[in-house]
Amino acid sequence: MARRRTPAPVFAALGDEHRLRLLARLSSGPLSISRLTAGSGMSRQGVTKHLRVLEGAGLVRGTRKGKESLWYLERRRLEEARRSLDLISQQWDQALGKLKRFVEG
Amino acid sequence: MARRRTPAPVFAALGDEHRLRLLARLSSGPLSISRLTAGSGMSRQGVTKHLRVLEGAGLVRGTRKGKESLWYLERRRLEEARRSLDLISQQWDQALGKLKRFVEG
DNA sequence: CTAATAGGCAACCAGAAGGTTGCCTACATA
DNA sequence: TATGTAGGCAACCTTCTGGTTGCCTATTAG
């Protein structure tokens, strides 16, 4: 039975403003690193590092195209993360239900 | 116009295995710190620190009850986070739609 | 061929995270 | 009242993060 991978790394990757903004920018299409760097208020290497974090979490994927490297969104992991949150949320609802029933006797 | 708070801190708080497990344990009812510590493979202070992180993100709330401090789940923020993910996911769908239309000309 | 552009790699650095331990206070109870 | 239990606070340590810079390679354009 394949133990489910924990969603923690994906959440960790999402837990940074810069990275959220990168993802937002990528959501209107693939972009190169220098494109992403422009207006990011950060050095190219800084952007690269964040992209690698996102890549490590499986949220984006980069391919070299000529002299530039293009970065795409990767959907699967985000879906997984979303499902995880839904699940957690569901558990919490149940918990609150139990508590409420208990309190109201 | 109240600018929306970024979901990054909540995601960051969720981005740790220990904290996810704490939340899971709390989802079956409020627990004290020593209860949470037992079987956590961590010192009491370690647990406390994680709880404070979760509290900082608004995901839990603790109140002192006699000699122990009880910790409860706080739903609002998780809902917000869930909505954020849904939103992002939606944006991505649109992006993929655009890309597809473009490719298929 | 040369110059300019895009990017990789490695070193470095400051500060934050994650964890521990030691010691003190507060409550509950024999 | 004396003792055990729950927890707070602060110091400390090590590792990870987020960012920089310098320099090298590869591709493209003149």
Coordinates of C-alpha atoms (C1' of nucleotides) in Angstrom, one line a residue:
Chain A
M1 CA 0.0 0.0 0.0
A2 CA 1.7 3.1 -1.2
R3 CA 1.9 5.5 1.6
R4 CA 0.7 8.9 0.6
R5 CA 3.3 11.6 0.2
T6 CA 2.9 14.4 2.7
P7 CA 1.7 17.7 1.3
A8 CA 4.1 19.6 3.6
P9 CA 6.8 20.4 1.0
V10 CA 4.2 21.9 -1.4
F11 CA 2.8 24.1 1.4
A12 CA 6.3 25.1 2.4
A13 CA 7.0 26.1 -1.2
L14 CA 3.8 28.1 -1.3
G15 CA 4.7 29.8 2.0
D16 CA 6.6 32.7 0.5
E17 CA 5.4 35.9 -1.1
H18 CA 8.0 35.9 -3.9
R19 CA 7.2 32.4 -4.9
L20 CA 3.5 33.1 -4.9
R21 CA 4.1 36.1 -7.2
L22 CA 6.3 34.0 -9.5
L23 CA 3.5 31.4 -9.8
A24 CA 1.0 34.2 -10.5
R25 CA 3.2 35.5 -13.3
L26 CA 3.6 32.1 -14.8
S27 CA -0.1 31.6 -14.8
S28 CA -0.4 33.8 -17.8
G29 CA 2.1 31.6 -19.7
P30 CA 5.7 30.2 -19.6
L31 CA 8.4 32.8 -19.0
S32 CA 12.2 32.9 -19.1
I33 CA 14.3 33.6 -16.0
S34 CA 15.2 37.1 -17.2
R35 CA 11.6 37.9 -17.9
L36 CA 10.7 36.8 -14.4
T37 CA 13.6 38.7 -12.9
A38 CA 12.5 42.0 -14.5
G39 CA 10.4 43.8 -11.9
S40 CA 10.8 41.2 -9.3
G41 CA 13.0 43.4 -7.1
M42 CA 15.5 40.6 -6.9
S43 CA 18.6 39.4 -8.6
R44 CA 18.5 36.7 -11.3
Q45 CA 20.1 34.2 -9.0
G46 CA 17.5 34.9 -6.4
V47 CA 14.8 34.2 -8.9
T48 CA 16.5 31.0 -9.9
K49 CA 16.7 29.8 -6.4
H50 CA 13.0 30.3 -5.8
L51 CA 12.2 28.5 -9.1
R52 CA 14.3 25.6 -7.9
V53 CA 12.3 25.5 -4.7
L54 CA 9.1 25.5 -6.6
E55 CA 10.5 22.8 -8.9
G56 CA 11.5 20.7 -5.9
A57 CA 8.0 20.8 -4.7
G58 CA 6.8 19.8 -8.2
L59 CA 4.9 23.0 -8.8
V60 CA 6.8 24.2 -11.9
R61 CA 9.0 22.7 -14.5
G62 CA 11.8 24.3 -16.5
T63 CA 13.2 23.4 -19.9
R64 CA 16.1 24.9 -21.7
K65 CA 15.1 26.4 -25.0
G66 CA 18.0 27.8 -26.9
K67 CA 19.8 30.2 -24.7
E68 CA 17.0 30.7 -22.3
S69 CA 15.2 28.4 -19.9
L70 CA 11.4 28.5 -19.9
W71 CA 9.4 27.8 -16.9
Y72 CA 5.9 26.2 -16.9
L73 CA 3.3 25.6 -14.3
E74 CA 2.9 22.0 -13.2
R75 CA -0.7 21.3 -12.2
R76 CA -0.7 18.0 -10.6
R77 CA 0.9 19.0 -7.3
L78 CA -1.3 22.0 -6.8
E79 CA -4.4 19.8 -7.3
E80 CA -2.9 17.4 -4.7
A81 CA -2.4 20.2 -2.3
R82 CA -5.9 21.4 -2.9
R83 CA -7.3 18.0 -2.2
S84 CA -5.2 17.8 1.0
L85 CA -6.6 21.1 2.3
D86 CA -10.1 20.0 1.5
L87 CA -9.5 16.8 3.4
I88 CA -8.1 18.6 6.4
S89 CA -10.9 21.1 6.3
Q90 CA -13.4 18.2 6.3
Q91 CA -11.7 16.7 9.3
W92 CA -12.0 20.0 11.1
D93 CA -15.7 20.2 10.3
Q94 CA -16.3 16.8 11.8
A95 CA -14.3 17.9 14.8
L96 CA -16.4 21.0 15.3
G97 CA -19.5 18.9 14.8
K98 CA -18.5 16.5 17.5
L99 CA -17.6 19.4 19.8
K100 CA -20.9 21.1 19.2
R101 CA -22.9 17.9 19.8
F102 CA -21.0 17.5 23.0
V103 CA -21.6 21.0 24.2
E104 CA -25.2 21.0 23.3
G105 CA -25.6 17.7 24.9
Chain B
M1 CA -10.5 49.1 0.1
A2 CA -9.0 46.6 2.4
R3 CA -6.1 44.9 0.6
R4 CA -6.4 41.2 1.0
R5 CA -3.9 39.6 3.4
T6 CA -1.5 37.2 1.6
P7 CA -2.0 33.5 2.3
A8 CA 1.8 32.9 2.4
P9 CA 2.1 32.8 6.2
V10 CA -0.6 30.2 6.5
F11 CA 1.0 28.0 3.8
A12 CA 4.3 28.4 5.5
A13 CA 2.8 27.3 8.8
L14 CA 1.3 24.3 7.0
G15 CA 4.7 23.5 5.5
D16 CA 6.0 21.3 8.2
E17 CA 5.3 17.7 9.0
H18 CA 5.3 18.1 12.8
R19 CA 2.8 20.9 12.5
L20 CA 0.5 19.0 10.2
R21 CA 0.5 16.2 12.7
L22 CA -0.3 18.5 15.5
L23 CA -3.2 19.9 13.6
A24 CA -4.4 16.4 12.8
R25 CA -4.3 15.4 16.5
L26 CA -6.2 18.6 17.4
S27 CA -8.9 17.8 14.9
S28 CA -10.3 15.2 17.3
G29 CA -10.6 17.7 20.1
P30 CA -8.7 20.3 22.1
L31 CA -5.5 19.0 23.8
S32 CA -3.0 20.2 26.3
I33 CA 0.6 20.7 25.6
S34 CA 1.8 17.6 27.5
R35 CA -0.8 15.5 25.7
L36 CA 0.4 16.8 22.4
T37 CA 4.0 16.2 23.5
A38 CA 3.4 12.5 24.3
G39 CA 4.3 10.5 21.3
S40 CA 5.5 13.4 19.3
G41 CA 9.1 12.5 19.4
M42 CA 10.0 16.0 20.5
S43 CA 10.5 17.9 23.7
R44 CA 7.7 19.9 25.3
Q45 CA 9.3 23.2 24.3
G46 CA 9.6 22.0 20.7
V47 CA 5.9 21.4 20.6
T48 CA 5.2 24.7 22.2
K49 CA 7.3 26.4 19.5
H50 CA 5.3 24.7 16.8
L51 CA 2.1 25.7 18.4
R52 CA 3.1 29.3 18.6
V53 CA 3.9 29.2 14.9
L54 CA 0.5 27.8 14.1
E55 CA -1.0 30.4 16.4
G56 CA 0.9 33.1 14.6
A57 CA -0.7 32.0 11.4
G58 CA -4.1 32.0 13.0
L59 CA -4.6 28.3 12.7
V60 CA -5.0 27.4 16.4
R61 CA -5.7 29.2 19.6
G62 CA -4.6 28.4 23.1
T63 CA -6.2 29.2 26.4
R64 CA -4.9 28.5 29.9
K65 CA -7.3 26.3 31.9
G66 CA -6.1 25.7 35.4
K67 CA -2.6 24.4 35.3
E68 CA -2.7 23.3 31.7
S69 CA -3.1 25.2 28.4
L70 CA -5.6 23.8 26.0
W71 CA -5.3 24.3 22.2
Y72 CA -8.1 24.5 19.8
L73 CA -8.3 24.6 16.0
E74 CA -9.3 27.9 14.5
R75 CA -11.2 27.5 11.3
R76 CA -11.3 30.8 9.6
R77 CA -7.8 30.9 8.4
L78 CA -7.9 27.4 7.0
E79 CA -11.0 28.3 5.0
E80 CA -9.2 31.4 3.7
A81 CA -6.2 29.3 2.7
R82 CA -8.5 26.8 0.9
R83 CA -10.2 29.6 -1.0
S84 CA -6.8 31.0 -2.0
L85 CA -5.7 27.6 -3.4
D86 CA -9.0 27.3 -5.2
L87 CA -8.4 30.7 -6.7
I88 CA -4.9 29.9 -7.8
S89 CA -6.0 26.6 -9.2
Q90 CA -8.7 28.5 -11.2
Q91 CA -6.1 30.9 -12.6
W92 CA -4.0 28.0 -13.7
D93 CA -6.9 26.4 -15.4
Q94 CA -7.4 29.5 -17.4
A95 CA -3.8 29.7 -18.2
L96 CA -3.8 26.1 -19.5
G97 CA -7.0 26.9 -21.5
K98 CA -5.3 29.8 -23.1
L99 CA -2.2 27.8 -23.9
K100 CA -4.3 25.0 -25.4
R101 CA -6.3 27.4 -27.6
F102 CA -3.0 29.0 -28.7
V103 CA -1.4 25.7 -29.5
E104 CA -4.4 24.3 -31.3
G105 CA -4.7 27.6 -33.1
Chain C
dC1 C1' 34.9 36.4 -35.4
dT2 C1' 33.2 39.3 -31.8
dA3 C1' 30.0 41.1 -28.8
dA4 C1' 26.0 40.8 -26.2
dT5 C1' 22.6 38.1 -23.8
dA6 C1' 20.9 34.1 -20.9
dG7 C1' 21.9 31.4 -17.6
dG8 C1' 24.7 27.9 -14.4
dC9 C1' 27.7 27.1 -10.4
dA10 C1' 30.0 28.1 -6.2
dA11 C1' 31.2 30.9 -2.4
dC12 C1' 29.8 33.6 0.9
dC13 C1' 26.8 35.9 4.4
dA14 C1' 23.1 37.4 7.8
dG15 C1' 19.2 36.1 9.9
dA16 C1' 15.4 32.8 10.7
dA17 C1' 14.0 28.0 12.1
dG18 C1' 13.9 24.1 14.7
dG19 C1' 15.4 22.0 18.4
dT20 C1' 17.5 21.4 23.0
dT21 C1' 18.4 22.3 28.1
dG22 C1' 18.1 24.7 32.6
dC23 C1' 15.6 27.2 35.6
dC24 C1' 11.5 29.6 37.4
dT25 C1' 6.3 30.1 38.5
dA26 C1' 1.6 28.3 39.1
dC27 C1' -1.6 25.1 40.2
dA28 C1' -3.4 20.8 42.4
dT29 C1' -3.2 17.4 45.7
dA30 C1' -1.3 13.8 49.4
Chain D
dT1 C1' 2.6 22.5 53.7
dA2 C1' 5.4 19.8 50.7
dT3 C1' 5.5 17.6 46.3
dG4 C1' 4.5 16.5 41.7
dT5 C1' 2.9 18.1 37.4
dA6 C1' 2.0 21.7 33.6
dG7 C1' 4.0 25.1 31.5
dG8 C1' 6.6 29.8 30.5
dC9 C1' 11.1 32.1 29.4
dA10 C1' 15.6 32.6 28.0
dA11 C1' 19.9 31.0 26.3
dC12 C1' 22.2 28.4 23.3
dC13 C1' 23.4 25.7 19.1
dT14 C1' 23.1 24.0 14.4
dT15 C1' 21.1 23.9 10.1
dC16 C1' 18.4 25.9 6.5
dT17 C1' 16.9 30.0 3.9
dG18 C1' 17.1 33.8 1.1
dG19 C1' 19.8 36.7 -0.8
dT20 C1' 24.1 38.5 -2.9
dT21 C1' 28.3 38.6 -6.0
dG22 C1' 31.9 36.9 -9.2
dC23 C1' 33.1 34.2 -12.7
dC24 C1' 32.4 30.7 -16.3
dT25 C1' 29.8 28.6 -20.5
dA26 C1' 26.5 28.6 -24.2
dT27 C1' 23.8 30.5 -27.5
dT28 C1' 22.6 34.2 -30.7
dA29 C1' 23.2 38.5 -33.5
dG30 C1' 26.2 41.8 -36.0

